Amino acid sequence: MEIMVGLIGLLFATVIMVAIGDRWGLPWPVLLTILAAGAIFIPGIPQVHIDSELMLPVFIPPLLWALARRTSWAQIRHHWRSIMLLSVLLVLVTAFAVGVTAYLLVPALSLAGAIVIGAAVSPPDPVAVDAVAEPAGVPRRLTNTLQTEGLFNDAASILVFNLGLSVLVQGNSVTWWQAILTFIYSAGVAILIGWLIGISAARLTGWMTSSVARNAFTWVIPFATFLAAEAFHASGVVAIVIAAIEFNSRVDVEAEDRLSGTAFWEIVEMLFTGLAFGLIGIMVRDAIVEVGSDLWNAVWLGLVLSVVAIVVRGLWFWVIYRVNKHFNRRCGAPLRLQEVLLLTWAGMRGLVTLALVLSIPVTSGFGLYHELPVIALVVVFITMVIPGLTLPWLMKRLSLDAGPDAFGDIAREELVNRARQAAYEHILSRADEIGQGRAQAMMTRFDEVSHLEDFEDERLPPEKRRERLLQIRSIMQETHLEALEAAQKELLSARRERYVDPAILDEVLFDVDRQIIGAKAKRAHYQNIDVSRNH
């Protein structure tokens, strides 16, 4: 019962932290990190122990699915260079630099153990980046770079982490070519599994008729994908990302499903992140007791590794900036030194770092086993809390909103115009049924069906006039709904285009979906009135 009370308390605290963040304009992952650190000093919290083998399978699948469902294949093709440079190469370089630093500073640490630490510290947290970027006013182009980085950096870090951990646990020596082959096999098989599951899940979802069942099914898919990939010794993380993108590119659902699904996954993302941070804070408290007098050594090592990770990230983005400047590129990031500073400061470590550290089994013979949770929490505090709280201040002094379409307003307006034009074309196609005047009025006042009384034909008898008005109203309501659906179809097709930002598109599509639901409700309302009158 104590554990149950503790879990409910963590979920309640998460909701409160999110509410405080929204009211004060603070990123809620930062507040959760502070809450997790504060849990160390709260007496009376029951001890909670989670099996190390369950840390990744329980917390990573839903959070990765929630992130990957927001992107598209077109977006990946457009940003393939950033994915390779940031999600793969930067992770590998950071893991090596942090690992070598730990190896040199801790004589008792093996090289495999050092690589494990480096892999855990290397990936920035995409959930934290999303939560911090919007309140801070980070331009869309830079946010896109950070979100693209978050797609596969977890996968790369976990692949390296598992490779180092297998050497640490089993004591096997691994040559560089064996590591490369393992990496290729793990990623290749995971891509195949994710692609097959994404296609199959999309078809099965289309077969379902219950909106509740469809949303519930999306909850099952990421866990099933992770387990299927792990069963073939492939990367469950890569498989989840591929499955999510493939699923969302193929699934055919109604507006109601998209709106309820978006709300459902936002809740899942929030509660799972809060629960994970809270449990990690409690487990770090237990680790502090085990560390004893070596606590400050662990804090000092966490501080040094944080600095190394930040410096490596800054140098990497500086090199990319120099290359972009040399080739005179006008898209991507960074394009200015101010952007190098922002992207460096936004490399926030979070849940994956903590989860990887706590997934190390006690039997691994790891020299820093008890110190690791403390080291990880220090890294998260240095790379997330401090940047998360200072990023709004930094944004005001870097003048980053001077770039082209910094906040996506032009792109958003273009999508709105495309959707509106598709709706207009459908209305004009039915102008012969409702009349040119009514068609023009519907286009002028597209957000609501025009007043029919303006088009009464005084020559008709009252009864015939009423019957004609009801008929015209029915046609106009149907036309209005079909026009909205035409706009919806245009936006869904635009999602497959290379230069369309899925995040901005989803904002526009959200508004269209809401109007479709409203139009259906209004049509049902008038149909009920007509049935009552006829009776």
XYZ file of C-alpha atoms in Angstrom:
535
model
C 0.000 0.000 0.000
C 2.902 2.396 0.731
C 4.231 1.917 -2.786
C 0.759 2.566 -4.232
C 0.452 5.781 -2.247
C 3.911 6.789 -3.401
C 3.096 6.227 -7.074
C -0.145 8.202 -6.848
C 1.792 10.948 -5.089
C 4.332 11.062 -7.929
C 1.597 11.310 -10.550
C -0.132 14.069 -8.588
C 3.165 15.941 -8.200
C 3.745 15.652 -11.954
C 0.395 17.249 -12.754
C 1.097 20.053 -10.297
C 4.575 20.683 -11.792
C 3.104 20.888 -15.295
C 0.409 23.299 -14.087
C 3.023 25.469 -12.364
C 5.179 25.424 -15.485
C 2.271 26.530 -17.691
C 1.276 29.316 -15.322
C 4.805 30.671 -14.791
C 6.187 29.926 -18.259
C 8.705 27.371 -16.989
C 9.591 24.069 -18.731
C 7.996 21.227 -16.788
C 10.850 18.693 -17.325
C 13.119 21.132 -15.502
C 10.651 21.337 -12.637
C 10.437 17.536 -12.562
C 14.225 17.317 -12.326
C 14.198 19.694 -9.385
C 11.394 17.645 -7.846
C 13.377 14.428 -8.332
C 16.412 16.006 -6.698
C 14.235 17.273 -3.860
C 12.875 13.774 -3.250
C 16.337 12.860 -1.978
C 15.802 14.983 1.117
C 12.159 14.127 1.857
C 11.934 11.661 4.743
C 9.342 8.922 4.897
C 9.160 8.182 1.173
C 9.018 4.384 0.778
C 11.919 2.624 -0.889
C 11.214 1.566 -4.442
C 13.334 -0.879 -6.382
C 12.803 -1.449 -10.101
C 14.467 -4.384 -11.780
C 17.264 -3.053 -13.990
C 15.946 -5.112 -16.912
C 12.595 -3.273 -16.762
C 13.852 0.325 -16.843
C 14.164 0.598 -20.633
C 11.212 -1.637 -21.680
C 8.785 0.172 -19.367
C 9.665 3.844 -19.835
C 11.351 4.212 -23.238
C 8.736 2.721 -25.673
C 5.797 5.062 -24.942
C 7.972 8.174 -24.778
C 9.713 7.381 -28.069
C 6.392 6.618 -29.751
C 4.974 9.931 -28.548
C 7.957 11.730 -30.079
C 8.214 9.829 -33.382
C 4.489 10.110 -34.186
C 5.027 13.849 -34.729
C 7.382 13.466 -37.679
C 7.188 12.014 -41.212
C 9.287 10.213 -43.793
C 9.445 13.419 -45.816
C 10.896 15.228 -42.817
C 13.524 12.511 -42.367
C 14.501 12.663 -46.045
C 14.759 16.430 -45.796
C 16.930 16.305 -42.662
C 18.939 13.129 -43.361
C 22.192 15.067 -43.104
C 21.293 16.394 -39.651
C 20.231 12.910 -38.539
C 23.604 11.457 -39.500
C 25.608 14.332 -38.056
C 23.673 14.770 -34.809
C 21.743 11.584 -34.039
C 24.603 9.227 -34.904
C 28.027 10.831 -35.241
C 27.674 13.404 -32.463
C 26.388 10.711 -30.093
C 29.338 8.458 -30.911
C 31.881 11.269 -30.531
C 30.333 12.415 -27.244
C 30.214 8.859 -25.893
C 33.892 8.399 -26.756
C 34.981 11.760 -25.283
C 32.995 11.337 -22.053
C 34.074 7.704 -21.760
C 37.768 8.497 -22.186
C 37.476 11.301 -19.630
C 35.877 8.951 -17.093
C 38.507 6.288 -17.857
C 41.346 8.733 -17.175
C 39.798 10.135 -14.003
C 38.810 6.818 -12.381
C 41.701 4.326 -12.339
C 39.443 1.455 -11.208
C 37.154 1.887 -14.226
C 37.531 -0.476 -17.172
C 37.411 0.775 -20.745
C 34.077 -1.004 -21.320
C 32.676 0.606 -18.181
C 33.859 4.008 -19.369
C 32.097 3.517 -22.729
C 28.914 2.573 -20.862
C 29.062 5.864 -18.940
C 29.798 7.826 -22.120
C 26.880 6.226 -23.968
C 24.501 7.019 -21.102
C 25.543 10.679 -20.984
C 25.663 11.280 -24.754
C 21.977 11.623 -25.882
C 20.031 14.868 -25.268
C 16.431 14.399 -24.163
C 13.932 15.262 -26.969
C 11.017 15.524 -24.506
C 12.875 18.178 -22.519
C 13.830 20.043 -25.684
C 10.198 20.164 -26.847
C 9.001 21.420 -23.471
C 11.724 24.069 -23.186
C 11.858 25.363 -26.782
C 8.286 26.666 -27.054
C 8.155 28.704 -23.795
C 11.615 30.091 -24.528
C 10.601 31.235 -28.024
C 13.207 29.195 -29.912
C 12.725 29.667 -33.703
C 11.145 26.792 -35.625
C 14.245 26.155 -37.755
C 16.364 25.558 -34.648
C 13.608 23.572 -32.949
C 13.430 21.356 -36.044
C 17.154 20.681 -35.748
C 16.797 19.720 -32.089
C 13.761 17.523 -32.766
C 15.504 15.814 -35.678
C 18.460 15.129 -33.422
C 16.111 13.517 -30.897
C 14.692 10.987 -33.373
C 17.584 8.542 -33.423
C 20.116 9.764 -30.855
C 18.567 7.530 -28.190
C 18.906 4.588 -30.551
C 22.575 5.262 -31.253
C 23.419 5.743 -27.586
C 21.542 2.612 -26.494
C 23.273 0.539 -29.172
C 26.674 1.680 -27.889
C 25.510 1.255 -24.288
C 24.356 -2.331 -24.848
C 27.577 -3.187 -26.661
C 29.708 -1.856 -23.805
C 27.470 -3.516 -21.215
C 27.721 -6.903 -22.906
C 31.512 -6.650 -22.791
C 31.330 -5.581 -19.143
C 28.972 -8.355 -18.062
C 30.221 -11.228 -20.198
C 33.870 -10.270 -20.240
C 34.164 -10.811 -24.001
C 36.600 -8.791 -26.039
C 35.107 -6.994 -29.054
C 37.127 -5.779 -32.020
C 36.238 -2.629 -33.901
C 34.905 -4.566 -36.907
C 32.747 -6.746 -34.648
C 31.296 -3.595 -33.105
C 30.501 -2.177 -36.553
C 28.859 -5.413 -37.698
C 26.838 -5.580 -34.484
C 25.755 -1.978 -35.009
C 24.704 -2.627 -38.626
C 22.841 -5.832 -37.756
C 21.030 -4.284 -34.801
C 19.940 -1.226 -36.761
C 19.104 -3.100 -39.986
C 16.944 -5.773 -38.376
C 15.247 -3.133 -36.218
C 14.343 -1.092 -39.310
C 12.816 -4.157 -40.951
C 10.837 -5.133 -37.834
C 9.613 -1.587 -37.277
C 8.549 -1.242 -40.913
C 6.603 -4.516 -40.878
C 4.896 -3.731 -37.572
C 4.053 -0.190 -38.710
C 2.352 -1.450 -41.887
C 0.501 -4.263 -40.105
C -0.634 -2.031 -37.249
C -1.942 0.629 -39.675
C -4.028 -1.953 -41.536
C -5.377 -3.466 -38.328
C -6.276 -0.006 -37.023
C -8.174 0.731 -40.246
C -10.148 -2.467 -39.727
C -11.245 -1.437 -36.217
C -14.458 0.527 -35.863
C -14.107 1.657 -32.244
C -12.225 4.889 -31.601
C -11.422 3.697 -28.081
C -9.959 0.445 -29.414
C -7.858 2.300 -31.985
C -6.329 4.601 -29.372
C -5.782 1.705 -26.980
C -4.036 -0.211 -29.762
C -1.506 2.594 -30.235
C -0.599 2.102 -26.577
C 0.208 -1.572 -27.198
C 2.229 -1.119 -30.405
C 5.413 0.486 -28.960
C 5.808 -2.160 -26.241
C 5.187 -5.003 -28.698
C 7.648 -3.471 -31.157
C 10.348 -3.116 -28.513
C 9.957 -6.729 -27.359
C 9.893 -8.081 -30.924
C 13.111 -6.280 -31.829
C 14.870 -7.307 -28.617
C 13.893 -10.935 -29.280
C 16.021 -10.765 -32.460
C 18.846 -8.931 -30.608
C 18.057 -5.807 -32.589
C 17.519 -2.236 -31.394
C 14.069 -1.872 -29.876
C 14.481 1.903 -29.929
C 15.132 2.076 -33.691
C 12.231 -0.310 -34.314
C 9.825 1.884 -32.319
C 10.798 5.040 -34.213
C 10.414 3.342 -37.597
C 7.118 1.706 -36.606
C 5.695 5.005 -35.344
C 6.606 6.920 -38.497
C 5.376 4.147 -40.803
C 2.156 3.735 -38.819
C 1.298 7.432 -38.869
C 2.126 7.748 -42.566
C -0.284 4.929 -43.492
C -3.079 4.876 -40.924
C -6.436 6.235 -42.087
C -8.433 7.603 -39.158
C -11.137 10.187 -38.594
C -10.736 13.644 -37.112
C -12.080 12.383 -33.776
C -9.318 9.774 -33.589
C -6.589 12.291 -34.308
C -7.817 14.744 -31.678
C -8.367 12.110 -28.994
C -5.111 10.355 -29.919
C -3.126 13.574 -29.607
C -4.630 14.296 -26.189
C -4.076 10.694 -25.092
C -0.384 10.669 -25.982
C 0.271 14.079 -24.458
C -1.115 12.722 -21.172
C 0.944 9.524 -21.464
C 4.109 11.502 -22.179
C 3.558 13.790 -19.218
C 2.657 11.129 -16.643
C 5.309 8.620 -17.710
C 8.018 11.258 -17.652
C 6.941 12.457 -14.217
C 6.705 8.933 -12.846
C 10.135 8.038 -14.195
C 11.760 11.170 -12.777
C 10.144 10.620 -9.390
C 11.199 6.979 -9.167
C 14.706 7.890 -10.246
C 14.891 10.562 -7.529
C 13.910 7.982 -4.913
C 16.445 5.476 -6.211
C 19.173 8.126 -6.230
C 18.421 8.762 -2.572
C 19.103 5.101 -1.835
C 22.303 5.300 -3.892
C 23.525 8.262 -1.840
C 23.236 6.147 1.279
C 25.319 3.436 -0.384
C 27.950 5.880 -1.655
C 28.562 7.410 1.764
C 31.792 9.401 1.933
C 32.352 9.092 -1.834
C 29.341 11.294 -2.551
C 31.299 14.411 -3.401
C 33.636 12.460 -5.667
C 30.563 11.326 -7.611
C 29.257 14.919 -7.754
C 32.642 16.177 -8.966
C 32.846 13.475 -11.658
C 29.310 14.287 -12.824
C 30.257 17.953 -13.113
C 33.387 17.197 -15.159
C 31.535 14.832 -17.512
C 28.819 17.457 -18.013
C 31.401 20.049 -19.027
C 33.027 17.597 -21.462
C 29.647 16.807 -23.051
C 28.819 20.524 -23.435
C 32.239 21.383 -24.895
C 32.127 18.520 -27.411
C 28.638 19.577 -28.486
C 29.712 23.194 -28.877
C 32.751 22.281 -30.995
C 30.641 19.966 -33.153
C 28.067 22.663 -33.918
C 30.849 25.181 -34.561
C 32.288 22.862 -37.235
C 28.841 22.466 -38.816
C 28.433 26.257 -38.773
C 31.756 26.713 -40.572
C 30.746 24.157 -43.205
C 27.334 25.812 -43.689
C 29.002 29.189 -44.025
C 31.579 27.859 -46.510
C 28.849 26.447 -48.784
C 26.602 29.493 -48.220
C 23.663 27.395 -47.034
C 20.404 29.125 -46.132
C 18.545 26.227 -44.530
C 19.274 23.956 -41.611
C 21.240 25.046 -38.577
C 23.427 26.562 -37.325
C 23.863 29.456 -39.753
C 25.213 32.000 -37.232
C 27.443 31.905 -34.166
C 24.450 32.822 -31.984
C 22.760 29.646 -33.161
C 25.853 27.606 -32.261
C 25.566 28.911 -28.704
C 21.848 28.199 -28.476
C 22.069 24.674 -29.910
C 24.974 23.906 -27.581
C 23.078 25.168 -24.559
C 19.961 23.211 -25.564
C 21.673 19.799 -25.369
C 19.678 18.747 -22.317
C 20.216 15.296 -20.874
C 17.211 13.730 -19.228
C 15.214 10.569 -18.875
C 17.243 8.314 -21.187
C 20.470 9.120 -19.342
C 18.899 8.287 -15.984
C 17.134 5.179 -17.299
C 20.304 3.788 -18.877
C 22.296 4.264 -15.703
C 19.651 2.543 -13.594
C 19.380 -0.327 -16.086
C 22.921 -1.506 -15.286
C 22.651 -4.763 -13.306
C 24.349 -5.020 -9.940
C 26.170 -8.136 -11.115
C 28.001 -6.300 -13.889
C 31.135 -5.747 -11.809
C 30.912 -2.026 -12.519
C 33.420 -0.084 -10.439
C 31.148 2.952 -10.021
C 27.853 1.105 -9.656
C 26.636 2.947 -6.524
C 27.974 6.314 -7.679
C 26.340 6.164 -11.112
C 22.842 7.407 -10.130
C 24.423 10.409 -8.414
C 26.638 11.105 -11.437
C 23.649 10.858 -13.776
C 21.493 13.191 -11.667
C 24.313 15.765 -11.565
C 24.659 15.551 -15.366
C 20.918 16.055 -15.806
C 20.927 18.985 -13.384
C 23.847 20.706 -15.118
C 22.658 20.099 -18.695
C 18.883 20.469 -18.211
C 17.975 22.546 -15.180
C 20.490 25.339 -15.659
C 19.998 25.676 -19.454
C 16.235 25.213 -19.119
C 15.914 28.114 -16.690
C 18.353 30.410 -18.521
C 17.284 29.723 -22.123
C 14.524 32.406 -22.176
C 17.057 34.958 -20.902
C 19.546 33.820 -23.546
C 16.964 34.057 -26.333
C 16.338 37.731 -25.576
C 20.027 38.541 -26.098
C 20.803 36.515 -29.199
C 18.292 38.110 -31.630
C 17.522 34.746 -33.196
C 14.100 35.839 -34.431
C 15.731 37.796 -37.257
C 16.039 34.743 -39.505
C 13.687 33.856 -42.387
C 10.286 32.721 -41.080
C 11.756 32.266 -37.609
C 8.562 31.000 -36.008
C 6.937 29.319 -39.003
C 4.266 31.991 -39.548
C 4.790 32.014 -43.324
C 4.752 28.218 -43.530
C 1.613 28.102 -41.384
C -0.158 30.681 -43.570
C 0.776 28.754 -46.720
C -0.767 25.579 -45.306
C -3.908 27.459 -44.238
C -4.244 28.903 -47.749
C -3.799 25.465 -49.322
C -6.492 24.009 -47.089
C -8.814 26.944 -47.754
C -8.298 26.685 -51.510
C -9.145 22.963 -51.455
C -12.335 23.771 -49.548
C -13.261 26.576 -51.988
C -12.814 24.287 -54.978
C -15.186 21.749 -53.477
C -17.802 24.406 -52.686
C -17.644 25.725 -56.261
C -18.067 22.170 -57.584
C -21.506 22.112 -55.923
C -22.515 25.656 -56.831
C -25.155 24.388 -59.268
C -26.981 22.638 -56.418
C -26.946 25.476 -53.896
C -26.672 28.468 -56.228
C -23.750 30.744 -57.055
C -24.782 33.318 -54.451
C -24.874 30.798 -51.656
C -21.560 29.267 -52.791
C -19.895 32.687 -52.701
C -21.387 33.357 -49.279
C -20.097 30.022 -47.974
C -16.602 30.866 -49.184
C -16.819 34.306 -47.621
C -18.043 32.922 -44.302
C -16.391 29.540 -44.454
C -16.213 28.992 -40.704
C -19.984 28.731 -40.393
C -22.940 27.916 -42.633
C -24.456 31.137 -43.942
C -27.914 32.337 -42.924
C -30.363 30.742 -45.312
C -33.009 33.380 -44.768
C -30.995 35.768 -46.907
C -31.821 33.618 -49.915
C -35.555 33.043 -49.482
C -37.524 32.988 -52.684
C -40.602 35.160 -52.031
C -42.367 33.730 -55.080
C -42.819 30.309 -53.460
C -45.764 29.510 -51.155
C -44.828 29.469 -47.441
C -44.928 25.664 -47.176
C -42.893 25.149 -50.321
C -40.521 27.893 -49.212
C -39.950 26.135 -45.884
C -39.386 22.796 -47.609
C -36.947 24.410 -50.041
C -35.045 26.113 -47.212
C -34.710 22.824 -45.346
C -33.440 21.157 -48.496
C -30.941 23.913 -49.210
C -29.798 23.931 -45.587
C -29.149 20.204 -45.735
C -27.150 20.545 -48.953
C -25.148 23.483 -47.582
C -24.350 21.674 -44.361
C -23.222 18.641 -46.336
C -21.200 20.858 -48.665
C -19.625 22.650 -45.709
C -18.599 19.339 -44.141
C -17.274 17.980 -47.433
C -15.311 21.207 -47.976
C -13.681 20.787 -44.576
C -12.860 17.185 -45.422
C -11.309 18.357 -48.705
C -9.145 20.761 -46.711
C -8.246 17.918 -44.352
C -7.271 15.685 -47.281
C -5.055 18.414 -48.728
C -3.213 18.802 -45.417
C -2.737 15.051 -45.024
C -1.236 14.862 -48.504
C 1.046 17.810 -47.689
C 2.500 15.797 -44.806
C 4.298 13.651 -47.391
C 6.053 16.661 -48.892
C 9.701 17.192 -48.140
C 9.671 20.847 -47.132
C 6.537 20.775 -44.978
C 7.116 20.967 -41.233
C 4.954 18.228 -39.617
C 4.652 20.170 -36.364
C 3.213 23.258 -38.078
C 1.007 21.100 -40.287
C -0.403 19.320 -37.238
C -1.347 22.693 -35.737
C -3.351 23.625 -38.850
C -4.821 20.121 -39.136
C -5.892 20.297 -35.488
C -8.062 23.339 -36.237
C -9.587 21.706 -39.323
C -10.336 18.513 -37.372
C -12.116 20.543 -34.699
C -14.233 22.281 -37.332
C -15.142 18.914 -38.865
C -16.324 17.619 -35.503
C -18.327 20.813 -34.993
C -19.863 20.551 -38.460
C -20.888 16.939 -37.829
C -22.448 17.894 -34.508
C -24.394 20.767 -36.116
C -25.615 18.511 -38.922
C -26.791 15.901 -36.406
C -28.527 18.627 -34.375
C -30.560 19.903 -37.326
C -31.353 16.367 -38.442
C -32.831 15.663 -35.022
C -34.881 18.869 -35.223
C -36.193 17.927 -38.661
C -37.161 14.455 -37.466
C -39.012 15.968 -34.500
C -40.908 18.380 -36.760
C -41.918 15.593 -39.116
C -43.337 13.644 -36.215
